[in-house]
Tab-separated table of C-alpha atoms in Angstrom:
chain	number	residue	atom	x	y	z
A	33	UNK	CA	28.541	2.350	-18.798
A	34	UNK	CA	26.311	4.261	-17.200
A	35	UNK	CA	25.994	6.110	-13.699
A	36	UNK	CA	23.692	4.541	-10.633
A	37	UNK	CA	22.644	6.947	-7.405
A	38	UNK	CA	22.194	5.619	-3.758
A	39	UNK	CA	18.631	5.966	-3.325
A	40	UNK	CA	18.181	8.067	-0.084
A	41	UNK	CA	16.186	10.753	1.616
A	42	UNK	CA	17.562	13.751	2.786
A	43	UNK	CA	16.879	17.361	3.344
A	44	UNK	CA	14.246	16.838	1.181
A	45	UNK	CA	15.348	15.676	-1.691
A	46	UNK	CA	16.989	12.670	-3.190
A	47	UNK	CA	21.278	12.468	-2.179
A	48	UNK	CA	22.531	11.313	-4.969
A	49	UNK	CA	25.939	9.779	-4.970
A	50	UNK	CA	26.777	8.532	-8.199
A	51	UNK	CA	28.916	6.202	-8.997
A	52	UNK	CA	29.636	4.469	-12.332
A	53	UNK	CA	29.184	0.966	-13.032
A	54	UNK	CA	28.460	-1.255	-16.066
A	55	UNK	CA	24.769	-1.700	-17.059
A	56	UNK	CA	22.428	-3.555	-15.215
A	57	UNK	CA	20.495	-6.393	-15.874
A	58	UNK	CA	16.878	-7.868	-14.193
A	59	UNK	CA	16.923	-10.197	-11.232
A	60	UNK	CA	19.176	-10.549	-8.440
A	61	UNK	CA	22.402	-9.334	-8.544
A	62	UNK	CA	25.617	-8.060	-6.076
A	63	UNK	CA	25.773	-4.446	-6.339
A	64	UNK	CA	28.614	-2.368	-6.870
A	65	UNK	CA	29.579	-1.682	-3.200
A	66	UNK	CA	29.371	1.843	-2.976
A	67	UNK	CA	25.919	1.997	-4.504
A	68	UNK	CA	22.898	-0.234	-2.799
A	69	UNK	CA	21.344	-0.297	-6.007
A	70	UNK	CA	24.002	-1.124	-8.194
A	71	UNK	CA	24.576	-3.133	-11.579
A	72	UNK	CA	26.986	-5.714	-11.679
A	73	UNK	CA	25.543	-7.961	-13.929
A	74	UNK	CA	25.959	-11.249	-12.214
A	75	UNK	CA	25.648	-12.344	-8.300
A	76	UNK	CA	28.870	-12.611	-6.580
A	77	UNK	CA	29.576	-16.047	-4.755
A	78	UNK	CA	28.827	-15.168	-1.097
A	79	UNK	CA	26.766	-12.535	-1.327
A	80	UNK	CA	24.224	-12.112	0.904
A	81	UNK	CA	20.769	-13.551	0.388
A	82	UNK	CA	17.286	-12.097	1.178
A	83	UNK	CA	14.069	-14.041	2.117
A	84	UNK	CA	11.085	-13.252	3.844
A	85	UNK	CA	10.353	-10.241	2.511
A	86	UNK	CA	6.526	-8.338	3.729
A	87	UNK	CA	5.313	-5.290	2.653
A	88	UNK	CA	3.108	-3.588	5.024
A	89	UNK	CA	2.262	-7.015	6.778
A	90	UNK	CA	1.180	-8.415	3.372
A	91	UNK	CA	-1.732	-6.284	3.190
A	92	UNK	CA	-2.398	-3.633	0.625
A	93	UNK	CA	-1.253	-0.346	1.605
A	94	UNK	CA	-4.245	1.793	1.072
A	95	UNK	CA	-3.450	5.957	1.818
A	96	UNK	CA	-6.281	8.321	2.572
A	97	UNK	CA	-5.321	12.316	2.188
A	98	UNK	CA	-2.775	12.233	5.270
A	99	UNK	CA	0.222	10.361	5.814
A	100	UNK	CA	0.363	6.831	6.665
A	101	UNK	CA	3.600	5.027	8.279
A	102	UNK	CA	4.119	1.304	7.196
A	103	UNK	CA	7.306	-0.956	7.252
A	104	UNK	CA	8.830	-3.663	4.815
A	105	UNK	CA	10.568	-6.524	6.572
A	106	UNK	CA	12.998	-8.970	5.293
A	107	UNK	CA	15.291	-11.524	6.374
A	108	UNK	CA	18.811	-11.704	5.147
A	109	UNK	CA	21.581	-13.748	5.475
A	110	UNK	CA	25.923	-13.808	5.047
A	111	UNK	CA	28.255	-16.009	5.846
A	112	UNK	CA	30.270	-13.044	7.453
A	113	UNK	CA	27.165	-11.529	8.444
A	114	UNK	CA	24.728	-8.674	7.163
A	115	UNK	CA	26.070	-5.122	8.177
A	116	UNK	CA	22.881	-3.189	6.675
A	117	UNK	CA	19.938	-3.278	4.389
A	118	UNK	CA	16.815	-1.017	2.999
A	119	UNK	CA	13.847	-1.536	0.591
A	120	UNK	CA	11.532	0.721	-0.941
A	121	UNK	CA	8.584	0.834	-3.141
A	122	UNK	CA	9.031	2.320	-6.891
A	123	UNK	CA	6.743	2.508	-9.912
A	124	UNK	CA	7.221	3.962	-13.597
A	125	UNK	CA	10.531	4.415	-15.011
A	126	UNK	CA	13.213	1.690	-15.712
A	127	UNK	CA	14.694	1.400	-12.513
A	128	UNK	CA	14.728	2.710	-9.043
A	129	UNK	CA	17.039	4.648	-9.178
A	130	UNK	CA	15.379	6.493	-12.110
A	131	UNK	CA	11.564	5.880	-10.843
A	132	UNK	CA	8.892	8.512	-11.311
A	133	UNK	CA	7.269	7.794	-8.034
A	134	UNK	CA	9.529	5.725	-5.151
A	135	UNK	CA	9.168	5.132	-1.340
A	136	UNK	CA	12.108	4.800	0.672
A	137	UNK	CA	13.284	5.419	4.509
A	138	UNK	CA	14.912	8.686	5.881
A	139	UNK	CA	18.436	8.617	5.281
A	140	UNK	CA	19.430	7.973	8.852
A	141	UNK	CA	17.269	4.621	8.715
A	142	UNK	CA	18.924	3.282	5.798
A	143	UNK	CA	22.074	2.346	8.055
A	144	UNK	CA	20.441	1.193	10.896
A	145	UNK	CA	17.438	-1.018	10.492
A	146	UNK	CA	19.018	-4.813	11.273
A	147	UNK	CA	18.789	-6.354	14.109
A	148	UNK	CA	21.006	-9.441	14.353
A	149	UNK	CA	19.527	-12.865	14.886
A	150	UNK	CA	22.705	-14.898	15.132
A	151	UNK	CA	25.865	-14.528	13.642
A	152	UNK	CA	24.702	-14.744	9.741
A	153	UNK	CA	21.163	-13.416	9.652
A	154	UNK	CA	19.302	-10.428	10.623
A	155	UNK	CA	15.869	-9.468	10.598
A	156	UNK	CA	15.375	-5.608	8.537
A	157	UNK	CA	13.002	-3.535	8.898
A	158	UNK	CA	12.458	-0.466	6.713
A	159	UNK	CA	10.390	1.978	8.084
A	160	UNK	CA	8.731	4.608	5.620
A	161	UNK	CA	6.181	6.968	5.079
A	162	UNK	CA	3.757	7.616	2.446
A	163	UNK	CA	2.853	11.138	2.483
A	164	UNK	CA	0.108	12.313	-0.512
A	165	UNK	CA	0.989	16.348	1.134
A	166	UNK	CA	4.453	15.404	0.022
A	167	UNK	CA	6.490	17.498	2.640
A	168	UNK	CA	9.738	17.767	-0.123
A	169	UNK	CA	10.260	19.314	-2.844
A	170	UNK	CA	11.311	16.487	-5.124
A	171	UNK	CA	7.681	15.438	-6.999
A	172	UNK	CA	9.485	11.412	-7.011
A	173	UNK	CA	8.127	11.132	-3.371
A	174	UNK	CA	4.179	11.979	-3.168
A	175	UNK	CA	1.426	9.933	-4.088
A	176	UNK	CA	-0.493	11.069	-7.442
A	177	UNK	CA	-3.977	9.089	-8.459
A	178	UNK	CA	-2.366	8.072	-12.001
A	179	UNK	CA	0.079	5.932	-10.069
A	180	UNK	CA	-1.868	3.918	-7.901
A	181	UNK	CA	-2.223	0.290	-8.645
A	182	UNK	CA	0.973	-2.529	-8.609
A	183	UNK	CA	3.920	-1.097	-7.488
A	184	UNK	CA	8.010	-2.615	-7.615
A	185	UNK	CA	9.596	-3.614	-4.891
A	186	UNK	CA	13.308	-3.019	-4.398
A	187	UNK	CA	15.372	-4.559	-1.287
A	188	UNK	CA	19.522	-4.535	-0.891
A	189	UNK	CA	21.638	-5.782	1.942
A	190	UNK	CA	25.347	-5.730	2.651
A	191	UNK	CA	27.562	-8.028	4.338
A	192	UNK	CA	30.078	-7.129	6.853
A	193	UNK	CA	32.984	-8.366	4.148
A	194	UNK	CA	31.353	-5.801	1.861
A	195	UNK	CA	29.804	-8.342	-0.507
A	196	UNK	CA	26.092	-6.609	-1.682
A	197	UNK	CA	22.808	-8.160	-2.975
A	198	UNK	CA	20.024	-6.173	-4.568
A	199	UNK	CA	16.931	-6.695	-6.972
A	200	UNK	CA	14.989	-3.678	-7.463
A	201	UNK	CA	12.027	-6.214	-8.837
A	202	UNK	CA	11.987	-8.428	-5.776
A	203	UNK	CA	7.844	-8.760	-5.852
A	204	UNK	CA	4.854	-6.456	-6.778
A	205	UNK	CA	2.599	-4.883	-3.912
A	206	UNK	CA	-0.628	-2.424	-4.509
A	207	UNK	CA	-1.234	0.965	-2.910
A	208	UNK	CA	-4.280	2.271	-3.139
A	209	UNK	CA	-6.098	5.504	-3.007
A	210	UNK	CA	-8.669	4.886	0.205
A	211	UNK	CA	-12.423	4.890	0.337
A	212	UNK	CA	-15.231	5.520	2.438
A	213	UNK	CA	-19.105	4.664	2.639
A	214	UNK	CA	-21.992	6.133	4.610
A	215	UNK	CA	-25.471	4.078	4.982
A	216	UNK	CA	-28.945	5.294	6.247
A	217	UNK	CA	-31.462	2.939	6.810
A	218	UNK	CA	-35.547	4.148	6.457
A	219	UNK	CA	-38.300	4.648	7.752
A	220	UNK	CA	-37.937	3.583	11.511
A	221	UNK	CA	-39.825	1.631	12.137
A	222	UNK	CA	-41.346	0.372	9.657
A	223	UNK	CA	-44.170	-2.446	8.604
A	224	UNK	CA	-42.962	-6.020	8.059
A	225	UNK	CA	-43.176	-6.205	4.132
A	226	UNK	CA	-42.964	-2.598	3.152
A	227	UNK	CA	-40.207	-1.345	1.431
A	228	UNK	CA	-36.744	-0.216	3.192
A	229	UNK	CA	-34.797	2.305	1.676
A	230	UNK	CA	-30.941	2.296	1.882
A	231	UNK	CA	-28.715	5.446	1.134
A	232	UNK	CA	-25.256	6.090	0.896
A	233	UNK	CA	-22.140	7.848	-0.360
A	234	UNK	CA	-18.944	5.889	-1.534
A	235	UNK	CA	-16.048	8.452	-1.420
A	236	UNK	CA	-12.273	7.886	-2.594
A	237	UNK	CA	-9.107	9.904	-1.627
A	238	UNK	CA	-7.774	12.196	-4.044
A	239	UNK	CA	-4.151	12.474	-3.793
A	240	UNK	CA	-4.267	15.573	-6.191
A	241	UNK	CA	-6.777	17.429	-4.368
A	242	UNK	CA	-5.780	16.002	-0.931
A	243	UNK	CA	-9.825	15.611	-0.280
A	244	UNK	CA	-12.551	13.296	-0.803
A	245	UNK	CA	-14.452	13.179	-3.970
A	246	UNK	CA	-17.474	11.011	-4.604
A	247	UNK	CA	-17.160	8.559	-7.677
A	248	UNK	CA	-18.776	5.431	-9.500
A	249	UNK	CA	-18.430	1.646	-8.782
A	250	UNK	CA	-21.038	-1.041	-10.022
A	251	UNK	CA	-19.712	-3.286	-7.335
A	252	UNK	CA	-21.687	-1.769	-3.946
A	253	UNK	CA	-23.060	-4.528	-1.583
A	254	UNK	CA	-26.263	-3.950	0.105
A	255	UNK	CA	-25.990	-6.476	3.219
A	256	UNK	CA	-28.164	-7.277	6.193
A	257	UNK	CA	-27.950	-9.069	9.667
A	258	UNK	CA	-30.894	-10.314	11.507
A	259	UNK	CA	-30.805	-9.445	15.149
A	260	UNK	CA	-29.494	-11.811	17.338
A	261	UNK	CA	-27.534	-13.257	14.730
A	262	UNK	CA	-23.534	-12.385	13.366
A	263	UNK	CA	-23.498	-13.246	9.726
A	264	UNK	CA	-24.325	-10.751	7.466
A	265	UNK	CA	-26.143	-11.907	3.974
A	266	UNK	CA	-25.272	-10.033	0.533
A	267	UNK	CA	-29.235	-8.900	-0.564
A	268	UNK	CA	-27.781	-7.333	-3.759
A	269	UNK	CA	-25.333	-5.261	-5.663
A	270	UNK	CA	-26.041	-2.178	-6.630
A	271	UNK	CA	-23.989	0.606	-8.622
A	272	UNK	CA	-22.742	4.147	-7.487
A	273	UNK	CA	-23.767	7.119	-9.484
A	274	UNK	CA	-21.362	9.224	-11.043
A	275	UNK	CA	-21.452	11.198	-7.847
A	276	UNK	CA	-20.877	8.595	-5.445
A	277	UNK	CA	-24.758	8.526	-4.413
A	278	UNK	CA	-25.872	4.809	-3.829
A	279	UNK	CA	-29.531	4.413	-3.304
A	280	UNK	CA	-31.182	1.020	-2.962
A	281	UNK	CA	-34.706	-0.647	-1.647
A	282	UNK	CA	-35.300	-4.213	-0.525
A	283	UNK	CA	-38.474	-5.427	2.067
A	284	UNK	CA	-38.794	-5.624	5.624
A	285	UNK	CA	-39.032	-8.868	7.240
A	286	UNK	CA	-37.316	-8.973	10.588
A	287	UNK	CA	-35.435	-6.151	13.015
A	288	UNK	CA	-32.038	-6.268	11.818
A	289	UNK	CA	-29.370	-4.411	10.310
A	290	UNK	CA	-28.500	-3.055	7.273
A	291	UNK	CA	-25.119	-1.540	5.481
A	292	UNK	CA	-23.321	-1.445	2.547
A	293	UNK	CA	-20.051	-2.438	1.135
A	294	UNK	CA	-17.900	-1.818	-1.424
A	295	UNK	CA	-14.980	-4.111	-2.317
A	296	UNK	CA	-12.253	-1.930	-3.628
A	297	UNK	CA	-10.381	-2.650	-7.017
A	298	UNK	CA	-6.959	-2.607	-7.810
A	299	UNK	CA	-6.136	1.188	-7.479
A	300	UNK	CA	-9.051	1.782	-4.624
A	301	UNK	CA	-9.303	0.097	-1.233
A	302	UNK	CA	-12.323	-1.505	0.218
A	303	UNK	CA	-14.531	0.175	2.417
A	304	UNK	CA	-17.571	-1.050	4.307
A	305	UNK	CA	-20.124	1.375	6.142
A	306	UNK	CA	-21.236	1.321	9.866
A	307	UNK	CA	-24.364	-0.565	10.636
A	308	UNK	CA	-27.893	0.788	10.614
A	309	UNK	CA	-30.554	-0.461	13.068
A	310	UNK	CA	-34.245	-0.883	11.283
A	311	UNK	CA	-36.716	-2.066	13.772
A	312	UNK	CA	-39.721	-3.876	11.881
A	313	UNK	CA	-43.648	-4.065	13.276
């Protein structure tokens, strides 16, 4: 045996209401009904069922040094129909309920985010933000660099006869420490054939520090667009220094513009600088 807590946000920290249930085991599951992420063992016949399921609109969800809203939406479905349902992101630790790090709604979301569709399924939407100032005093809650990367995805729905379904590994989804990149363009103008010098800065948020810090990538794309025209063409790839400094060279040969672009990895977003003008004689 062992003893579960209701994942939920309130007054600032985590309201734990613990009940005690037999272990868990990974997968899908009912829950123990006063707990939405409980641990009976084995799925109930007729619980509900959950499909669907899209974090952040199935992009990444990349967080500068400010807070960033994003939702996780899921269908689910019960013969009686679904009274309720939440997900949140978690990472490190063996559960959710015991996560280092976890995402969830405000408590008075966690009741109230399913809108029927007909008389078995409802459409959920769980509304949360991820805050690197971290406005609570529980540390589970903000954003530190070491855990950016893959994070677990944990969903649980309820049907109006009380039945429960959870699975607190339903997928994987990234969040990522944002980036940004300057470019300058020179001299302007300059001859056809001489050489144009690109500069920039690739930056990265620090969730530690809550500011931006320059740092290294070997994966910086110096691209150009020939006026009049709306593809841009990778000239080469260049590396960031230690500080974030890219600097770069390639020859004039028609007005057009030039910017770089980095591609992000799989703690770091991508990031791609505004476009600067060179006009060639």
């Amino acid at each position: 045996m062992k003893t579960r807590a209701f994942v939920a946000l309130t007054t600032g920290a985590l309201a734990l209401t613990a009940v005690t249930v037999p272990a868990a085991h990974a997968g899908d599951r009912a829950a123990d009904p006063v707990s939405p992420f409980g641990s009976v063992t084995t799925a109930a016949a007729g619980a509900p069922t959950v499909s669907n399921l899209r974090v952040n609109g199935g992009k990444d969800l990349v967080v500068g040094v400010s807070k960033k809203a994003f939702t996780i939406t899921f269908t689910a479905k019960d013969t009686r129909g679904v009274a309720n349902g939440v997900a949140a992101l978690w990472k490190g630790g063996p559960d959710a309920d015991r996560a280092e790090k976890i995402l969830v709604p405000p408590l008075e979301q966690q009741e109230s985010d399913c809108v029927k569709v007909n008389r078995t399924t409802a459409r959920c939407t769980a509304t949360i933000v991820a805050d690197p100032k971290n406005p609570h005093p529980n540390p589970r809650f903000d954003l530190a660099n070491a855990y950016a990367g893959r994070w677990d995805v944990a969903v649980y729905a309820r049907g109006w006869d009380g039945s429960e379904y959870e699975n607190q590994k339903y997928g994987k989804h990234s969040v990522k420490r944002a980036a940004k990149l300057t470019a300058n363009a020179s001299p302007e103008p300059v001859r056809r054939g001489a050489d144009v010098t690109v500069t920039g800065d690739l930056t990265r948020a620090n969730w530690d520090t809550l500011k931006y810090g320059g740092f290294t990538s070997g994966a910086v794309k110096l691209q150009y667009k020939k006026q009049g025209t709306t593809t841009w063409k990778t000239l080469k790839t260049v590396s960031a220094d230690s500080r974030g400094k890219v600097r770069t060279t390639t020859k004039a040969s028609a007005d057009g513009h030039y910017r770089l672009s980095y591609g992000g990895s799989t703690t770091t977003g991508g990031a791609t600088s505004a476009a600067d003008f060179i006009d060639v004689r």
